[in-house]
Coordinates of C-alpha atoms in Angstrom, one line a residue:
M1 CA 26.6 63.5 86.0
T2 CA 26.9 60.5 83.6
T3 CA 24.2 58.4 82.2
A4 CA 24.5 54.7 81.6
A5 CA 24.9 53.7 78.0
T6 CA 21.9 52.3 76.4
P7 CA 22.7 48.7 75.2
S8 CA 22.3 48.1 71.5
P9 CA 19.4 45.9 70.5
P10 CA 20.4 42.4 69.4
A11 CA 20.7 41.8 65.7
P12 CA 17.7 40.2 64.2
A13 CA 17.7 36.4 64.0
A14 CA 19.0 35.0 60.7
P15 CA 16.2 33.7 58.6
R16 CA 15.4 30.0 58.5
R17 CA 15.7 28.2 55.3
P18 CA 12.3 26.7 54.5
L19 CA 12.1 22.9 54.9
A20 CA 15.7 22.7 55.9
W21 CA 15.0 19.5 57.9
L22 CA 13.4 17.9 54.8
E23 CA 16.4 18.9 52.7
R24 CA 18.7 17.1 55.1
A25 CA 16.4 14.0 55.3
N26 CA 16.3 13.7 51.6
G27 CA 19.9 14.5 50.9
W28 CA 21.6 11.1 51.2
P29 CA 18.8 9.0 49.7
V30 CA 18.7 11.3 46.6
T31 CA 22.5 11.3 46.4
L32 CA 22.7 7.5 46.5
A33 CA 19.9 7.2 43.9
V34 CA 21.8 9.5 41.4
T35 CA 25.0 7.6 42.2
A36 CA 23.3 4.3 41.4
V37 CA 22.4 5.7 37.9
A38 CA 26.1 6.6 37.4
A39 CA 27.1 3.1 38.5
A40 CA 24.7 1.5 36.1
L41 CA 26.2 3.3 33.2
R42 CA 29.8 2.9 34.2
L43 CA 30.3 -0.6 35.8
P44 CA 28.6 -3.2 33.5
N45 CA 30.7 -4.8 30.8
L46 CA 34.0 -3.2 31.7
H47 CA 35.6 -6.1 29.9
R48 CA 34.5 -4.5 26.6
P49 CA 36.5 -3.9 24.5
F50 CA 38.9 -6.8 24.7
P51 CA 42.2 -4.9 23.7
L52 CA 43.9 -2.0 25.3
V53 CA 42.4 1.2 23.8
F54 CA 44.1 4.5 23.1
D55 CA 46.4 5.6 26.0
E56 CA 45.5 2.5 28.0
T57 CA 48.6 1.1 26.2
Y58 CA 50.7 3.3 28.5
Y59 CA 48.7 3.7 31.7
V60 CA 47.6 0.1 32.2
K61 CA 51.1 -1.3 31.7
D62 CA 52.7 1.5 33.7
G63 CA 50.2 0.9 36.5
W64 CA 51.0 -2.8 36.5
T65 CA 54.8 -2.4 36.7
L66 CA 54.4 0.3 39.3
V67 CA 52.5 -2.0 41.7
T68 CA 54.9 -4.9 40.8
L69 CA 58.3 -3.2 40.8
G70 CA 57.7 0.1 42.5
Y71 CA 58.4 2.0 39.2
E72 CA 57.2 2.2 35.6
A73 CA 59.3 -0.2 33.5
Q74 CA 59.9 -0.7 29.9
W75 CA 58.4 -3.5 27.8
P76 CA 59.6 -5.4 24.8
E77 CA 58.6 -4.2 21.3
E78 CA 55.0 -4.8 20.5
P79 CA 54.0 -6.0 24.0
N80 CA 50.2 -5.5 23.7
P81 CA 49.2 -8.8 22.1
D82 CA 51.1 -10.8 24.7
F83 CA 49.8 -8.6 27.6
E84 CA 46.2 -8.9 26.3
A85 CA 46.7 -12.6 26.0
G86 CA 47.6 -12.8 29.7
F87 CA 51.4 -12.8 29.6
T88 CA 51.6 -9.8 32.0
Y89 CA 55.1 -10.4 33.4
S90 CA 57.0 -9.8 30.1
F91 CA 58.1 -6.4 31.2
L92 CA 61.8 -5.5 31.4
E93 CA 63.5 -4.3 34.5
K94 CA 64.8 -1.2 32.8
P95 CA 62.9 1.9 33.9
A96 CA 60.7 3.8 31.5
F97 CA 60.7 7.6 31.1
V98 CA 57.1 8.6 31.8
V99 CA 55.7 12.1 31.8
H100 CA 52.9 12.1 34.4
P101 CA 53.2 11.6 38.2
Q102 CA 52.2 8.3 39.8
V103 CA 48.9 8.7 41.7
G104 CA 46.6 7.9 38.9
K105 CA 48.7 4.9 37.8
W106 CA 48.6 3.6 41.4
V107 CA 44.8 3.7 41.2
I108 CA 44.9 1.7 37.9
G109 CA 47.5 -0.6 39.2
L110 CA 45.8 -1.4 42.4
G111 CA 42.7 -2.5 40.4
M112 CA 44.9 -5.0 38.6
R113 CA 46.5 -6.1 41.8
L114 CA 43.0 -6.8 43.2
L115 CA 41.4 -8.5 40.2
G116 CA 44.4 -9.5 38.1
A117 CA 46.4 -7.9 35.3
D118 CA 44.8 -10.3 32.8
D119 CA 41.3 -9.2 33.7
R120 CA 39.9 -6.3 31.6
V121 CA 37.7 -5.3 34.5
G122 CA 40.9 -5.1 36.6
W123 CA 42.4 -2.6 34.1
R124 CA 39.4 -0.3 34.3
I125 CA 37.8 -0.7 37.7
G126 CA 39.8 2.1 39.3
T127 CA 38.8 4.7 36.8
A128 CA 35.2 3.4 36.8
L129 CA 34.9 3.7 40.6
A130 CA 36.5 7.2 40.4
G131 CA 33.8 8.2 37.9
V132 CA 31.0 6.9 40.1
L133 CA 32.5 8.7 43.1
M134 CA 32.7 11.9 41.1
V135 CA 29.0 11.9 40.5
L136 CA 28.3 11.4 44.3
L137 CA 30.6 14.3 45.0
V138 CA 28.9 16.6 42.5
V139 CA 25.5 15.9 44.1
R140 CA 26.9 16.8 47.5
A141 CA 28.8 19.9 46.2
G142 CA 25.8 21.1 44.2
R143 CA 23.5 20.6 47.1
R144 CA 25.7 22.8 49.3
L145 CA 26.6 25.4 46.6
L146 CA 23.0 25.8 45.4
R147 CA 21.2 25.2 48.7
S148 CA 19.0 22.7 47.1
T149 CA 18.9 18.9 47.1
A150 CA 17.0 18.9 43.8
L151 CA 19.5 21.1 42.1
G152 CA 22.4 19.1 43.5
A153 CA 20.8 16.0 42.2
L154 CA 20.3 17.6 38.8
A155 CA 24.0 18.5 38.6
G156 CA 25.0 14.9 39.5
L157 CA 22.5 13.4 37.1
L158 CA 23.9 15.5 34.3
V159 CA 27.4 14.2 35.0
A160 CA 26.0 10.6 35.3
L161 CA 24.4 10.9 31.9
D162 CA 27.3 12.6 30.0
G163 CA 29.2 10.6 27.4
L164 CA 32.6 12.2 28.3
G165 CA 32.1 11.2 31.9
I166 CA 31.0 7.7 30.9
T167 CA 33.9 7.0 28.5
M168 CA 36.5 8.4 30.8
S169 CA 35.2 6.2 33.6
R170 CA 35.2 3.1 31.4
T171 CA 38.8 3.5 30.0
A172 CA 42.0 3.4 32.1
L173 CA 43.2 6.9 31.5
L174 CA 44.3 9.5 34.1
D175 CA 42.0 12.4 33.4
G176 CA 38.9 10.9 35.1
I177 CA 40.8 10.2 38.3
M178 CA 42.2 13.8 38.3
A179 CA 38.7 15.2 37.7
M180 CA 37.3 13.2 40.7
L181 CA 40.0 14.5 43.0
V182 CA 39.5 18.1 41.8
V183 CA 35.8 17.8 42.6
A184 CA 36.6 16.2 46.0
G185 CA 38.8 19.2 46.8
F186 CA 36.2 21.6 45.6
A187 CA 33.5 19.9 47.8
A188 CA 35.8 20.0 50.8
L189 CA 36.3 23.8 50.3
L190 CA 32.6 24.3 50.2
V191 CA 32.2 22.7 53.6
D192 CA 35.1 24.8 54.9
R193 CA 33.4 27.9 53.5
D194 CA 30.2 27.3 55.4
Q195 CA 32.0 26.3 58.6
A196 CA 34.2 29.4 58.5
A197 CA 31.2 31.6 58.0
A198 CA 29.5 30.0 61.0
T199 CA 32.6 30.3 63.1
L200 CA 32.9 34.0 62.2
A201 CA 29.2 34.6 63.0
A202 CA 29.6 32.8 66.4
R203 CA 32.7 34.8 67.4
L204 CA 30.9 38.1 66.5
R205 CA 27.6 37.2 68.1
P206 CA 26.7 39.3 71.2
P207 CA 27.1 37.4 74.5
G208 CA 24.0 35.6 75.6
T209 CA 22.6 35.0 72.2
R210 CA 22.6 31.9 70.1
A211 CA 22.2 31.0 66.5
E212 CA 18.8 29.8 65.3
P213 CA 18.7 26.2 64.1
D214 CA 18.6 25.8 60.3
A215 CA 19.6 29.5 59.9
D216 CA 21.8 30.7 57.1
P217 CA 25.2 31.5 58.5
A218 CA 25.3 34.8 56.6
P219 CA 23.9 37.6 58.6
A220 CA 20.9 39.5 57.3
P221 CA 21.7 42.6 55.2
D222 CA 20.2 44.9 57.8
A223 CA 22.0 43.3 60.8
A224 CA 23.7 45.5 63.3
P225 CA 27.4 46.4 62.5
A226 CA 29.9 43.9 63.8
P227 CA 31.9 44.9 66.9
D228 CA 35.3 46.4 66.3
V229 CA 37.2 43.2 66.8
G230 CA 40.9 43.2 66.1
G231 CA 40.9 46.8 65.0
G232 CA 38.2 46.1 62.5
L233 CA 40.0 43.1 60.9
G234 CA 37.7 40.6 62.7
P235 CA 38.7 37.5 64.6
G236 CA 40.7 34.6 63.3
L237 CA 38.7 31.6 62.1
G238 CA 40.5 28.9 64.0
R239 CA 41.2 25.4 62.8
R240 CA 39.9 24.5 59.4
P241 CA 40.2 20.7 58.9
W242 CA 38.2 20.7 55.7
R243 CA 40.6 23.1 54.0
L244 CA 43.4 20.9 55.0
W245 CA 41.6 18.0 53.4
A246 CA 41.1 20.1 50.3
G247 CA 44.9 20.5 50.2
V248 CA 45.4 16.8 50.5
L249 CA 42.9 16.0 47.7
L250 CA 44.2 18.7 45.4
G251 CA 47.8 17.5 46.0
L252 CA 46.7 14.0 44.9
A253 CA 45.1 15.6 41.8
V254 CA 48.4 17.3 40.9
G255 CA 50.0 14.0 41.6
T256 CA 47.8 12.5 38.9
K257 CA 48.3 15.2 36.2
W258 CA 50.0 18.6 36.5
S259 CA 47.1 20.3 34.9
A260 CA 45.4 20.2 38.3
L261 CA 47.7 23.0 39.4
W262 CA 45.4 25.5 37.8
F263 CA 42.5 24.3 39.9
L264 CA 44.7 24.5 43.1
A265 CA 45.5 28.1 42.3
A266 CA 42.0 29.1 41.5
F267 CA 40.5 27.3 44.5
G268 CA 43.0 29.0 46.8
L269 CA 41.8 32.4 45.5
L270 CA 38.2 31.3 45.9
S271 CA 38.8 30.3 49.5
V272 CA 40.2 33.7 50.4
G273 CA 37.5 35.4 48.5
W274 CA 34.8 33.5 50.4
D275 CA 36.5 34.5 53.7
A276 CA 36.6 38.2 52.6
A277 CA 32.9 38.0 51.6
A278 CA 32.0 36.5 55.0
R279 CA 33.8 39.3 56.8
Y280 CA 32.1 41.9 54.5
R281 CA 28.6 40.5 55.2
A282 CA 29.4 40.5 58.9
G283 CA 29.9 44.2 58.8
L284 CA 33.6 44.3 59.6
R285 CA 35.1 47.6 58.9
R286 CA 38.4 46.3 57.5
W287 CA 37.0 43.2 55.9
W288 CA 39.5 42.9 53.0
Q289 CA 42.5 43.6 55.1
G290 CA 41.2 40.9 57.5
A291 CA 41.0 38.4 54.7
L292 CA 44.4 39.3 53.4
L293 CA 46.2 39.3 56.8
R294 CA 44.3 36.7 58.7
D295 CA 43.0 34.3 56.1
A296 CA 45.3 34.3 53.1
P297 CA 48.5 33.1 54.9
A298 CA 46.6 30.2 56.4
A299 CA 44.9 29.4 53.1
F300 CA 48.3 29.3 51.4
A301 CA 49.7 26.9 54.0
S302 CA 46.6 24.7 54.1
L303 CA 46.2 24.4 50.3
V304 CA 49.5 25.1 48.6
G305 CA 51.7 23.9 51.4
V306 CA 49.7 20.8 52.2
A307 CA 49.3 20.0 48.5
A308 CA 53.0 20.3 47.9
A309 CA 53.8 18.0 50.7
V310 CA 51.2 15.4 49.5
Y311 CA 52.6 15.7 46.0
A312 CA 56.1 15.0 47.1
A313 CA 54.9 12.1 49.3
S314 CA 53.1 10.6 46.3
W315 CA 56.6 9.9 44.8
A316 CA 57.5 7.7 47.8
S317 CA 58.0 4.6 45.7
W318 CA 60.3 6.5 43.3
F319 CA 62.5 7.7 46.2
A320 CA 62.4 4.2 47.8
T321 CA 63.3 2.2 44.6
P322 CA 66.8 2.5 43.3
G323 CA 65.7 1.2 39.9
S324 CA 63.3 4.1 39.2
Y325 CA 63.9 6.3 36.1
G326 CA 66.5 9.0 36.8
R327 CA 66.8 8.0 40.5
G328 CA 70.6 8.0 40.4
W329 CA 71.1 10.9 38.1
A330 CA 72.9 13.0 40.8
A331 CA 74.6 10.1 42.6
G332 CA 78.3 10.7 43.4
R333 CA 78.3 14.4 43.0
P334 CA 81.0 16.1 45.2
G335 CA 79.6 17.2 48.5
G336 CA 76.3 15.5 48.0
T337 CA 74.5 13.3 50.5
A338 CA 72.0 10.5 49.8
F339 CA 69.2 12.9 50.6
T340 CA 70.4 15.8 48.5
D341 CA 71.2 13.5 45.6
A342 CA 67.7 12.1 45.6
I343 CA 66.1 15.6 45.6
A344 CA 68.4 16.8 42.9
S345 CA 67.6 13.7 40.8
W346 CA 63.9 14.2 41.4
W347 CA 64.1 17.8 40.4
H348 CA 66.0 17.0 37.2
Y349 CA 63.4 14.4 36.3
H350 CA 60.7 17.1 36.7
G351 CA 62.7 19.3 34.3
Q352 CA 62.6 16.5 31.7
M353 CA 58.9 16.1 32.2
W354 CA 58.4 19.8 31.8
H355 CA 60.4 19.9 28.6
F356 CA 58.3 17.1 27.2
H357 CA 55.0 18.8 28.0
T358 CA 56.0 22.2 26.7
T359 CA 57.5 21.0 23.4
L360 CA 55.2 18.1 22.3
T361 CA 53.8 19.1 18.9
A362 CA 53.4 15.7 17.2
E363 CA 50.6 15.4 14.8
H364 CA 47.6 13.3 15.8
N365 CA 44.4 12.7 13.9
Y366 CA 42.3 13.7 16.9
R367 CA 44.3 16.6 18.4
S368 CA 41.9 19.5 19.0
N369 CA 41.9 23.2 19.6
P370 CA 40.7 24.1 23.1
L371 CA 38.4 26.7 21.7
G372 CA 36.1 23.8 20.6
W373 CA 36.2 21.8 23.8
L374 CA 33.0 23.2 25.4
L375 CA 31.1 22.6 22.2
Q376 CA 32.5 19.1 21.8
L377 CA 33.6 19.9 18.2
R378 CA 36.4 17.4 17.9
P379 CA 35.9 14.4 20.3
T380 CA 38.6 11.7 20.5
S381 CA 38.1 8.3 19.0
F382 CA 39.5 5.9 21.5
Y383 CA 38.7 2.7 19.6
Y384 CA 37.1 1.6 16.4
Q385 CA 36.8 -1.9 14.9
S386 CA 34.6 -3.6 12.3
P387 CA 34.1 -7.1 13.9
E388 CA 33.5 -10.2 11.8
P389 CA 31.3 -12.0 10.8
P390 CA 28.8 -9.0 10.6
E391 CA 25.7 -11.0 9.8
Q392 CA 26.0 -13.0 13.0
L393 CA 27.1 -10.0 15.2
C394 CA 24.8 -7.2 14.1
G395 CA 22.6 -8.6 11.3
A396 CA 24.1 -6.2 8.7
E397 CA 26.7 -6.3 6.0
R398 CA 29.1 -4.4 8.2
C399 CA 29.4 -3.9 11.9
S400 CA 31.0 -1.1 14.0
Q401 CA 32.4 -1.2 17.5
A402 CA 33.5 2.2 18.8
I403 CA 34.4 4.3 21.8
T404 CA 34.2 8.0 21.1
S405 CA 34.8 10.4 24.0
L406 CA 31.9 12.6 22.9
G407 CA 30.1 14.4 25.6
N408 CA 26.3 14.4 25.6
P409 CA 25.8 17.2 23.0
F410 CA 22.8 18.8 24.8
I411 CA 24.5 18.9 28.2
W412 CA 27.5 20.8 26.7
W413 CA 25.6 23.0 24.3
F414 CA 23.0 24.0 26.9
G415 CA 26.0 24.3 29.3
V416 CA 27.7 26.9 27.1
A417 CA 24.5 29.0 27.0
A418 CA 24.2 28.7 30.8
L419 CA 27.9 29.7 31.2
V420 CA 27.4 32.8 29.0
A421 CA 24.4 33.8 31.1
A422 CA 26.3 33.2 34.3
V423 CA 29.2 35.3 33.3
W424 CA 26.9 38.1 32.1
L425 CA 25.0 38.1 35.4
L426 CA 28.2 38.0 37.4
L427 CA 29.6 41.0 35.5
R428 CA 26.4 42.9 36.2
R429 CA 26.5 41.9 39.8
R430 CA 23.1 40.3 39.7
T431 CA 24.3 37.1 41.4
T432 CA 27.3 35.5 42.9
T433 CA 26.1 31.9 43.2
P434 CA 27.6 30.5 40.0
L435 CA 30.9 32.3 40.6
A436 CA 32.7 29.2 42.0
P437 CA 31.9 26.8 39.1
V438 CA 32.6 29.6 36.5
V439 CA 36.1 30.2 38.1
A440 CA 36.7 26.4 38.0
I441 CA 35.8 26.2 34.3
A442 CA 38.1 29.1 33.6
A443 CA 40.9 27.5 35.6
G444 CA 40.6 24.2 33.8
W445 CA 40.1 25.6 30.3
L446 CA 41.7 29.0 29.7
P447 CA 45.3 27.9 30.3
W448 CA 45.1 25.4 27.4
L449 CA 44.3 28.3 25.0
A450 CA 47.9 29.3 25.3
Y451 CA 49.0 26.1 23.7
P452 CA 47.1 25.8 20.4
D453 CA 49.9 23.9 18.7
R454 CA 50.3 21.3 21.4
S455 CA 49.0 17.7 21.0
I456 CA 46.0 18.1 23.3
F457 CA 42.6 16.5 23.2
T458 CA 39.0 17.2 23.9
F459 CA 38.8 14.5 26.6
Y460 CA 40.8 16.8 28.9
A461 CA 37.5 18.6 29.3
V462 CA 36.3 15.8 31.6
A463 CA 37.7 18.0 34.4
L464 CA 35.3 20.8 33.3
L465 CA 32.3 18.5 33.2
P466 CA 31.3 18.7 36.9
F467 CA 31.4 22.5 36.8
V468 CA 29.5 22.8 33.6
A469 CA 26.8 20.6 35.2
L470 CA 26.8 22.9 38.3
V471 CA 26.3 25.9 36.1
L472 CA 23.5 24.2 34.2
A473 CA 21.8 23.2 37.5
W474 CA 22.1 26.8 38.7
A475 CA 20.6 28.1 35.5
A476 CA 17.6 25.7 35.8
G477 CA 17.1 26.9 39.4
A478 CA 17.4 30.5 38.4
L479 CA 14.8 30.1 35.6
W480 CA 12.4 28.4 38.0
H481 CA 12.8 31.1 40.6
W482 CA 12.3 33.8 37.9
S483 CA 9.1 32.2 36.7
R484 CA 7.4 31.1 39.9
D485 CA 5.2 34.3 40.3
D486 CA 4.0 34.4 36.8
E487 CA 1.7 31.6 35.5
V488 CA 2.4 32.1 31.8
R489 CA 6.2 32.5 32.4
R490 CA 6.1 29.4 34.6
R491 CA 4.5 27.3 31.9
W492 CA 7.1 28.3 29.4
V493 CA 9.9 27.6 31.8
V494 CA 8.5 24.2 32.8
T495 CA 8.0 23.3 29.1
G496 CA 11.6 24.3 28.3
L497 CA 13.2 22.5 31.2
V498 CA 11.2 19.3 30.6
T499 CA 12.1 19.4 26.9
A500 CA 15.8 19.9 27.7
G501 CA 15.7 17.0 30.1
V502 CA 14.1 14.7 27.5
L503 CA 16.7 15.7 25.0
V504 CA 19.5 14.9 27.4
V505 CA 18.1 11.5 28.4
A506 CA 17.3 10.6 24.7
A507 CA 20.9 11.6 23.7
T508 CA 22.4 9.4 26.4
V509 CA 20.3 6.4 25.2
F510 CA 21.1 7.2 21.5
F511 CA 24.9 7.6 21.9
L512 CA 25.5 5.0 24.6
P513 CA 26.5 2.3 22.0
V514 CA 29.4 4.5 20.8
W515 CA 30.4 5.2 24.4
T516 CA 30.6 1.6 25.4
A517 CA 31.9 -0.3 22.4
E518 CA 28.6 -2.0 21.7
T519 CA 28.5 -3.8 18.4
I520 CA 26.0 -2.1 16.0
P521 CA 25.4 -1.9 12.3
F522 CA 27.8 0.5 10.5
R523 CA 24.8 2.5 9.4
Q524 CA 23.8 3.0 13.0
W525 CA 27.3 4.3 13.7
Q526 CA 27.0 6.7 10.8
L527 CA 23.8 8.1 12.2
R528 CA 25.6 9.2 15.4
Q529 CA 28.2 11.3 13.5
W530 CA 26.2 14.5 13.6
L531 CA 29.1 16.8 12.7
P532 CA 31.9 16.0 10.1
S533 CA 34.5 16.8 12.8
W534 CA 33.2 13.9 14.9
V535 CA 34.4 11.3 12.5

C-alpha cells in the first residue's frame, strides 16, 4: 500500500521593505532636487573663461570639424586666436591624426552646431549637460544599490558638490562624457540585476503562490530549497533588455575613450556574479554552474558583443567620409574589396592610436602618478591668468582667474577612508553592498598604476567620482545603522556626519572660484593652495 506524499509547506513570504511606497513616492522629487543643485553649479557662466582652456584646444576644434566635414581636420598654425575671435571656418580639409574615438567629440560638436561655434556656451554645453545627467544617474543608481532614497540622494549630492565633477562639466573635455556613460551603463545593470532576481524568483515559485508587493526579490535565508530545475542549474532568465542597454551605453563610453574598456570588463563580471548570487540565494544546488553555463554566455553577448557593435557603429562618419584620416590606407590592395579595405584601414588606424597611447611619455608640469589620484595630490591646472587692471577687477594689486581640476578635498579624503573600510569589511565577509562600487573604482584606477611613466593626469579620476560617492553614501548609512540602537553612539555618529557634511559644503563654497574661473585677488587664490603640489 502506498501513501500520498505530503506536500511541502510553501516558502514564507519575503519580507516587505518598510515604507517602500514612500520611498517610491519621494524618489523622483528628491532626484530632481539634487539634479537642480548640480545644474546650478554647472550651467551658469559657461562662457567663462573666454579662451580655449587646456585640451579644449583639441576637442572643441575636432568636434567642430567633425560635425562640419564628417572627420577631424587640421588647422593652420596658431589657430586659437582666430577661432576664439569667431573665425571658425579657417580649418583645412586635410584630415588630422587624432587618438581618441569620436563619440565625445560628437557631443561637443553638436553643442556648437546648436548654439554656434563662436559661442563659448556652445563649446561647453555638451559636457555640462553630461555632468548634470551624471548626477541624476548617481542618485537613481545609489537609490537602487543602497535601497534608500536618502542615501542615493546623498551620493548624488556629493557628486554635485565635487570640484572635479564641476570642472569637468564646465570644460569641453572627453572624460566627463565618458564618466556619465559609464554610470549610465552601471545604473542599467543594477536594474537588470533586480529584474533578473525577480524573474528567477517567479520561475522557482510554487504554483498557486504569488509575490508579495514591495517584497525584496531575494528569498529569505530560511526559505525552502528551490526545486531541482534543469538538473540543479536553475531556469534561464529570459530576455534582459536593461543589460542590452548597458551594452549600448558602455559601447558609447568606449567610443569616447578607450579607458572605459576596463569598466566594461568589470561590469560584465559583476553581472554574472550577481546572477550567481541570485541562484545561490534561491537555493539552487548547482548555482555557480548555472551562472557559468546559462548566464555568462548571454552576458558576454549582451555586454561585450553589443558594446563592440556600438563602438564600430560610432565610427560611421569615418567609414562614410573618404577624407577621414587613414581611410584609404588599404585601398588598392590585391584581392581587396571596398569593404575589406575599409576594415583593414580602420584596424591600421587603431594600431596607430594604440602605439601613441602606449608610448606617450612627454613631460608635462601637471602629469601625475595614479597613486595620488584618490587623495587629489596633484590636480591639473586647466587655466590661469592675471587679468588687468586689477584694481577695477578685484580691488587688489593683483588678480587671479583660475580653473583647477581639484576635487572637493573632504569628499575624496573621507572617500578613501570609506573605501578602506569597505574593502576590509568585504574581505571579512561582513557585507556585500559596497562590492559593486569598489569593483568599479578598482577597474577605473588600478590599470593606470601599470603606466607610472605615461603622461596621465588626475582629472582622469572623474570616472571614479560617482563610485567614490556611492561608497561614501554606503559608509554613512552603515554608520547610522550601527548607531541606531545606542543613544551615546548615535549622538557621536550624528555629530560626525553633520560635521562632515558641513565641511563638504564649506569646501565647495570656498573652492568654487578656482573651479569656475572667477576673478579673485591673488591672495585669495593663494589661500586655496593647501598643499605645495596643488600649485
